[in-house]
Short mmCIF file of C-alpha atoms in Angstrom, two decimals:
data_model
loop_
_atom_site.label_atom_id
_atom_site.label_comp_id
_atom_site.label_asym_id
_atom_site.label_seq_id
_atom_site.Cartn_x
_atom_site.Cartn_y
_atom_site.Cartn_z
CA MET T 1 46.31 30.75 45.36
CA LYS T 2 48.26 27.59 45.62
CA GLN T 3 48.00 25.27 42.70
CA LEU T 4 46.57 21.93 43.75
CA LYS T 5 47.71 18.67 42.20
CA LYS T 6 44.98 16.72 40.43
CA LEU T 7 43.74 13.34 41.73
CA LYS T 8 44.72 10.28 39.76
CA PRO T 9 41.81 8.37 38.11
CA VAL T 10 40.52 5.52 40.27
CA ASP T 11 41.29 2.09 38.86
CA THR T 12 37.97 0.55 38.18
CA LEU T 13 39.18 -2.61 36.55
CA SER T 14 38.24 -5.85 38.12
CA LEU T 15 40.88 -8.45 38.93
CA VAL T 16 39.78 -10.49 35.96
CA ASP T 17 40.09 -7.42 33.74
CA LYS T 18 43.68 -6.88 34.93
CA VAL T 19 44.71 -10.55 34.43
CA GLU T 20 43.21 -10.45 30.94
CA LEU T 21 45.28 -7.45 30.08
CA SER T 22 48.39 -9.02 31.58
CA LEU T 23 47.90 -12.17 29.54
CA LEU T 24 47.54 -10.20 26.23
CA GLU T 25 50.67 -8.25 27.26
CA PHE T 26 52.46 -11.52 28.01
CA PHE T 27 51.68 -12.81 24.44
CA LYS T 28 52.82 -9.58 22.97
CA VAL T 29 56.19 -9.11 24.65
CA ASN T 30 57.01 -12.76 24.03
CA GLU T 31 56.14 -12.37 20.33
CA MET T 32 53.78 -15.24 20.44
CA GLY T 33 51.62 -16.03 17.47
CA PRO T 34 48.94 -18.43 16.17
CA GLY T 35 49.86 -22.08 16.99
CA ASP T 36 52.20 -21.27 19.88
CA PRO T 37 51.46 -23.06 23.15
CA ILE T 38 50.84 -20.96 26.26
CA PRO T 39 51.54 -21.75 29.85
CA LYS T 40 49.03 -23.61 32.09
CA GLU T 41 46.47 -21.91 34.33
CA LEU T 42 48.53 -22.83 37.34
CA ASP T 43 51.71 -21.28 35.99
CA PHE T 44 49.86 -18.11 35.21
CA ALA T 45 48.23 -18.05 38.58
CA LYS T 46 51.65 -18.37 40.42
CA SER T 47 53.28 -15.70 38.21
CA LEU T 48 50.38 -13.20 38.68
CA GLY T 49 49.71 -13.98 42.38
CA VAL T 50 46.07 -14.74 41.72
CA SER T 51 43.79 -17.75 42.06
CA ARG T 52 43.32 -20.25 39.11
CA THR T 53 39.61 -19.19 39.09
CA VAL T 54 40.56 -15.72 38.13
CA VAL T 55 42.98 -16.90 35.48
CA ARG T 56 40.42 -19.38 34.16
CA GLU T 57 37.84 -16.67 33.76
CA ALA T 58 40.25 -14.39 31.97
CA LEU T 59 41.28 -17.24 29.66
CA LEU T 60 37.58 -17.92 29.02
CA ARG T 61 37.16 -14.43 27.76
CA LEU T 62 40.07 -14.77 25.46
CA ARG T 63 38.69 -18.06 24.25
CA THR T 64 35.38 -16.48 23.52
CA LEU T 65 37.13 -13.92 21.39
CA GLY T 66 38.82 -16.68 19.52
CA LEU T 67 42.35 -15.82 20.64
CA ILE T 68 43.04 -19.18 22.22
CA GLU T 69 41.84 -22.73 21.94
CA SER T 70 42.49 -26.11 23.61
CA LYS T 71 44.23 -28.82 21.65
CA LYS T 72 44.26 -32.48 22.48
CA HIS T 73 47.74 -33.48 23.76
CA ARG T 74 49.00 -29.88 23.36
CA GLY T 75 47.01 -27.87 25.90
CA MET T 76 46.12 -24.29 25.14
CA ILE T 77 47.52 -22.49 22.08
CA LEU T 78 47.12 -19.14 20.55
CA LYS T 79 44.70 -18.98 17.64
CA GLN T 80 44.25 -16.63 14.71
CA PRO T 81 41.03 -14.80 15.80
CA ASP T 82 38.05 -14.56 13.40
CA ILE T 83 37.44 -10.78 13.74
CA ILE T 84 34.24 -10.75 11.66
CA ASN T 85 32.76 -13.68 13.71
CA ASN T 86 33.21 -11.61 16.88
CA PHE T 87 31.29 -8.81 15.29
CA GLU T 88 28.51 -11.13 14.20
CA ARG T 89 27.63 -12.08 17.65
CA ILE T 90 26.50 -8.56 18.55
CA MET T 91 25.45 -7.12 15.19
CA ASP T 92 21.75 -7.16 15.75
CA PRO T 93 20.25 -3.68 14.80
CA THR T 94 17.51 -3.97 17.38
CA LEU T 95 20.18 -4.09 20.10
CA LEU T 96 22.32 -1.16 18.82
CA GLY T 97 21.76 2.48 19.73
CA THR T 98 20.87 5.04 17.09
CA GLU T 99 24.34 6.64 17.01
CA THR T 100 26.04 3.22 16.55
CA LEU T 101 23.57 2.39 13.81
CA LYS T 102 24.32 5.63 12.05
CA ASN T 103 28.07 5.13 12.31
CA LEU T 104 27.78 1.64 10.86
CA PHE T 105 25.63 3.03 8.04
CA GLU T 106 28.37 5.51 7.37
CA LEU T 107 30.96 2.82 7.30
CA ARG T 108 29.07 1.00 4.62
CA LEU T 109 29.10 4.20 2.51
CA ILE T 110 32.95 4.60 3.20
CA LEU T 111 33.51 1.00 1.95
CA GLU T 112 31.52 1.60 -1.20
CA MET T 113 33.62 4.66 -2.04
CA GLY T 114 36.91 3.05 -1.28
CA MET T 115 36.82 -0.15 -3.35
CA ALA T 116 36.99 1.32 -6.85
CA ASP T 117 40.72 0.55 -7.50
CA PHE T 118 40.18 -3.00 -6.39
CA LEU T 119 37.21 -3.42 -8.73
CA PHE T 120 39.23 -2.25 -11.75
CA GLU T 121 42.13 -4.46 -10.73
CA HIS T 122 40.18 -7.68 -10.39
CA LYS T 123 37.14 -7.37 -12.61
CA THR T 124 36.76 -10.04 -15.28
CA ASP T 125 34.41 -10.51 -18.24
CA LYS T 126 32.41 -13.02 -16.21
CA ASP T 127 31.88 -10.47 -13.52
CA ILE T 128 30.77 -7.89 -16.01
CA ASP T 129 28.30 -10.36 -17.42
CA GLU T 130 26.85 -11.17 -14.06
CA LEU T 131 26.46 -7.46 -13.33
CA GLU T 132 24.81 -7.01 -16.68
CA ALA T 133 22.25 -9.80 -15.79
CA ILE T 134 21.49 -8.10 -12.51
CA VAL T 135 20.97 -4.71 -14.13
CA GLU T 136 18.88 -6.19 -16.95
CA GLU T 137 16.56 -7.88 -14.35
CA GLU T 138 16.36 -4.57 -12.51
CA GLU T 139 15.44 -2.71 -15.71
CA ALA T 140 12.81 -5.28 -16.58
CA THR T 141 10.96 -4.42 -13.43
CA ASP T 142 11.67 -0.68 -13.44
CA THR T 143 8.83 1.46 -12.22
CA GLY T 144 10.40 4.70 -13.29
CA LYS T 145 10.88 5.74 -9.70
CA VAL T 146 14.08 6.97 -8.16
CA ARG T 147 13.41 5.26 -4.81
CA PHE T 148 16.05 2.63 -4.18
CA SER T 149 14.85 -1.07 -4.33
CA LEU T 150 16.58 -2.72 -1.47
CA ASP T 151 16.85 -6.16 -3.10
CA LYS T 152 18.32 -4.74 -6.24
CA GLU T 153 20.78 -2.68 -4.26
CA VAL T 154 21.87 -5.77 -2.32
CA ALA T 155 22.33 -7.77 -5.54
CA PHE T 156 24.32 -5.09 -7.37
CA HIS T 157 26.45 -3.82 -4.57
CA GLY T 158 26.97 -7.32 -3.23
CA LYS T 159 28.41 -8.42 -6.54
CA LEU T 160 30.76 -5.38 -6.47
CA TYR T 161 32.04 -6.61 -3.05
CA GLN T 162 32.62 -10.00 -4.63
CA ILE T 163 34.71 -8.48 -7.43
CA SER T 164 36.98 -6.72 -4.91
CA LYS T 165 38.41 -10.25 -4.06
CA ASN T 166 38.79 -9.24 -0.42
CA ASP T 167 37.32 -11.97 1.75
CA THR T 168 37.17 -9.82 4.83
CA LEU T 169 35.43 -7.06 2.94
CA GLN T 170 32.87 -9.46 1.53
CA ARG T 171 32.08 -10.81 5.01
CA PHE T 172 31.93 -7.39 6.47
CA GLN T 173 29.48 -6.41 3.81
CA GLY T 174 27.27 -9.35 4.74
CA LEU T 175 27.66 -8.30 8.42
CA LEU T 176 26.57 -4.71 7.72
CA LEU T 177 23.69 -5.73 5.53
CA PRO T 178 21.16 -6.04 8.38
CA VAL T 179 22.28 -2.63 9.68
CA PHE T 180 22.02 -1.11 6.24
CA GLU T 181 18.66 -2.56 5.73
CA TYR T 182 17.39 -1.48 9.08
CA VAL T 183 18.53 2.13 8.77
CA TYR T 184 17.71 2.32 5.01
CA LEU T 185 14.11 1.15 5.58
CA ARG T 186 13.59 3.49 8.60
CA ASP T 187 15.07 6.54 6.97
CA THR T 188 13.43 6.24 3.55
CA GLU T 189 9.87 5.74 4.83
CA ASN T 190 9.48 9.44 5.20
CA ARG T 191 11.57 10.60 2.27
CA ASP T 192 10.52 10.79 -1.41
CA LEU T 193 13.68 10.33 -3.41
CA ASP T 194 11.83 11.45 -6.53
CA GLU T 195 11.72 14.83 -5.08
CA TYR T 196 15.42 14.84 -4.20
CA HIS T 197 17.52 17.38 -5.96
CA TYR T 198 20.76 15.90 -7.19
CA THR T 199 23.63 18.34 -7.43
CA LYS T 200 24.38 17.14 -11.00
CA GLY T 201 20.75 17.09 -11.94
CA THR T 202 20.37 13.39 -12.54
CA PHE T 203 20.41 10.13 -10.64
CA VAL T 204 23.21 7.77 -11.38
CA THR T 205 21.74 4.28 -11.92
CA HIS T 206 23.19 0.90 -11.62
CA ARG T 207 23.35 0.83 -15.46
CA MET T 208 25.45 3.98 -15.44
CA LEU T 209 27.79 2.47 -12.73
CA LEU T 210 28.08 -0.74 -14.86
CA ASP T 211 29.00 1.24 -18.01
CA ASN T 212 31.56 3.21 -15.89
CA LEU T 213 33.10 -0.09 -14.68
CA LYS T 214 33.39 -1.29 -18.24
CA ILE T 215 35.11 1.61 -19.79
CA GLY T 216 35.92 4.22 -17.07
CA SER T 217 38.65 4.47 -14.45
CA PRO T 218 38.74 4.13 -10.64
CA GLU T 219 38.39 7.84 -10.38
CA THR T 220 35.40 8.21 -12.68
CA PHE T 221 33.74 5.32 -10.94
CA ARG T 222 34.25 6.81 -7.52
CA ASN T 223 32.66 10.04 -8.73
CA ALA T 224 29.75 8.11 -10.16
CA MET T 225 29.35 6.06 -7.04
CA ARG T 226 29.35 9.21 -4.91
CA ARG T 227 26.50 10.59 -7.10
CA HIS T 228 24.69 7.27 -6.88
CA LEU T 229 24.78 7.46 -3.00
CA GLU T 230 24.24 11.16 -2.70
CA PRO T 231 20.91 10.92 -1.02
CA HIS T 232 22.40 8.82 1.78
CA PHE T 233 25.46 11.06 2.18
CA ASP T 234 23.22 14.05 2.28
CA HIS T 235 20.93 12.58 4.93
CA ILE T 236 23.93 11.45 7.02
CA PHE T 237 25.45 14.96 6.91
CA LYS T 238 22.29 16.70 7.79
CA TYR T 239 21.85 14.28 10.69
CA LYS T 240 25.34 15.09 12.03
CA LYS T 241 24.56 18.80 12.04
CA LYS T 242 21.49 18.34 14.23
#
């Protein structure tokens, strides 16, 4: 039987979509960066063979993303985009699907596991004292239950993100917090962590993590953090297998 050639995918991009991609390619091939002026709408329209209305809409999209801005007496210039701000606009847990929420929850766990080296590089005595105060306050209201207290989790882990000295990471942590809270509360409602069987037999508390941060190493801290978050990892992996 004669082998038939496959059909090429239908181009479903709108004219504005195509112009937007062309503008991005223009900035790239001309090696333009933040602060560089860009051509006027009319110039783009003539070069691309489209109306100014189409170009204006494409530029509006880029302005919404924070890639360009208008400057008095200078016209439009490229701008350093605020990546986190773009995420903030859509990061409402009630608007996101279950799979997206799970992926973002996983991302939070990945970040927790990956910052150990930065913590040991940047920690100060003041940071340790502040963590000590957080842990002491937590221990003063300890109920003897393993179940995570969300406010104590936020206080302790939020301080770890601050110690990392990475501004983007700190902002991203704040961005993921509503997602973490949403998934956490929903998933723990039907789970009794006091009945959870830890592979090492014991639950790693914030006190244990703090002690490890004082005298341990990035490797020992990562291992301790993994055990601390074990119920979350276990739940995620079981979910993925369904």
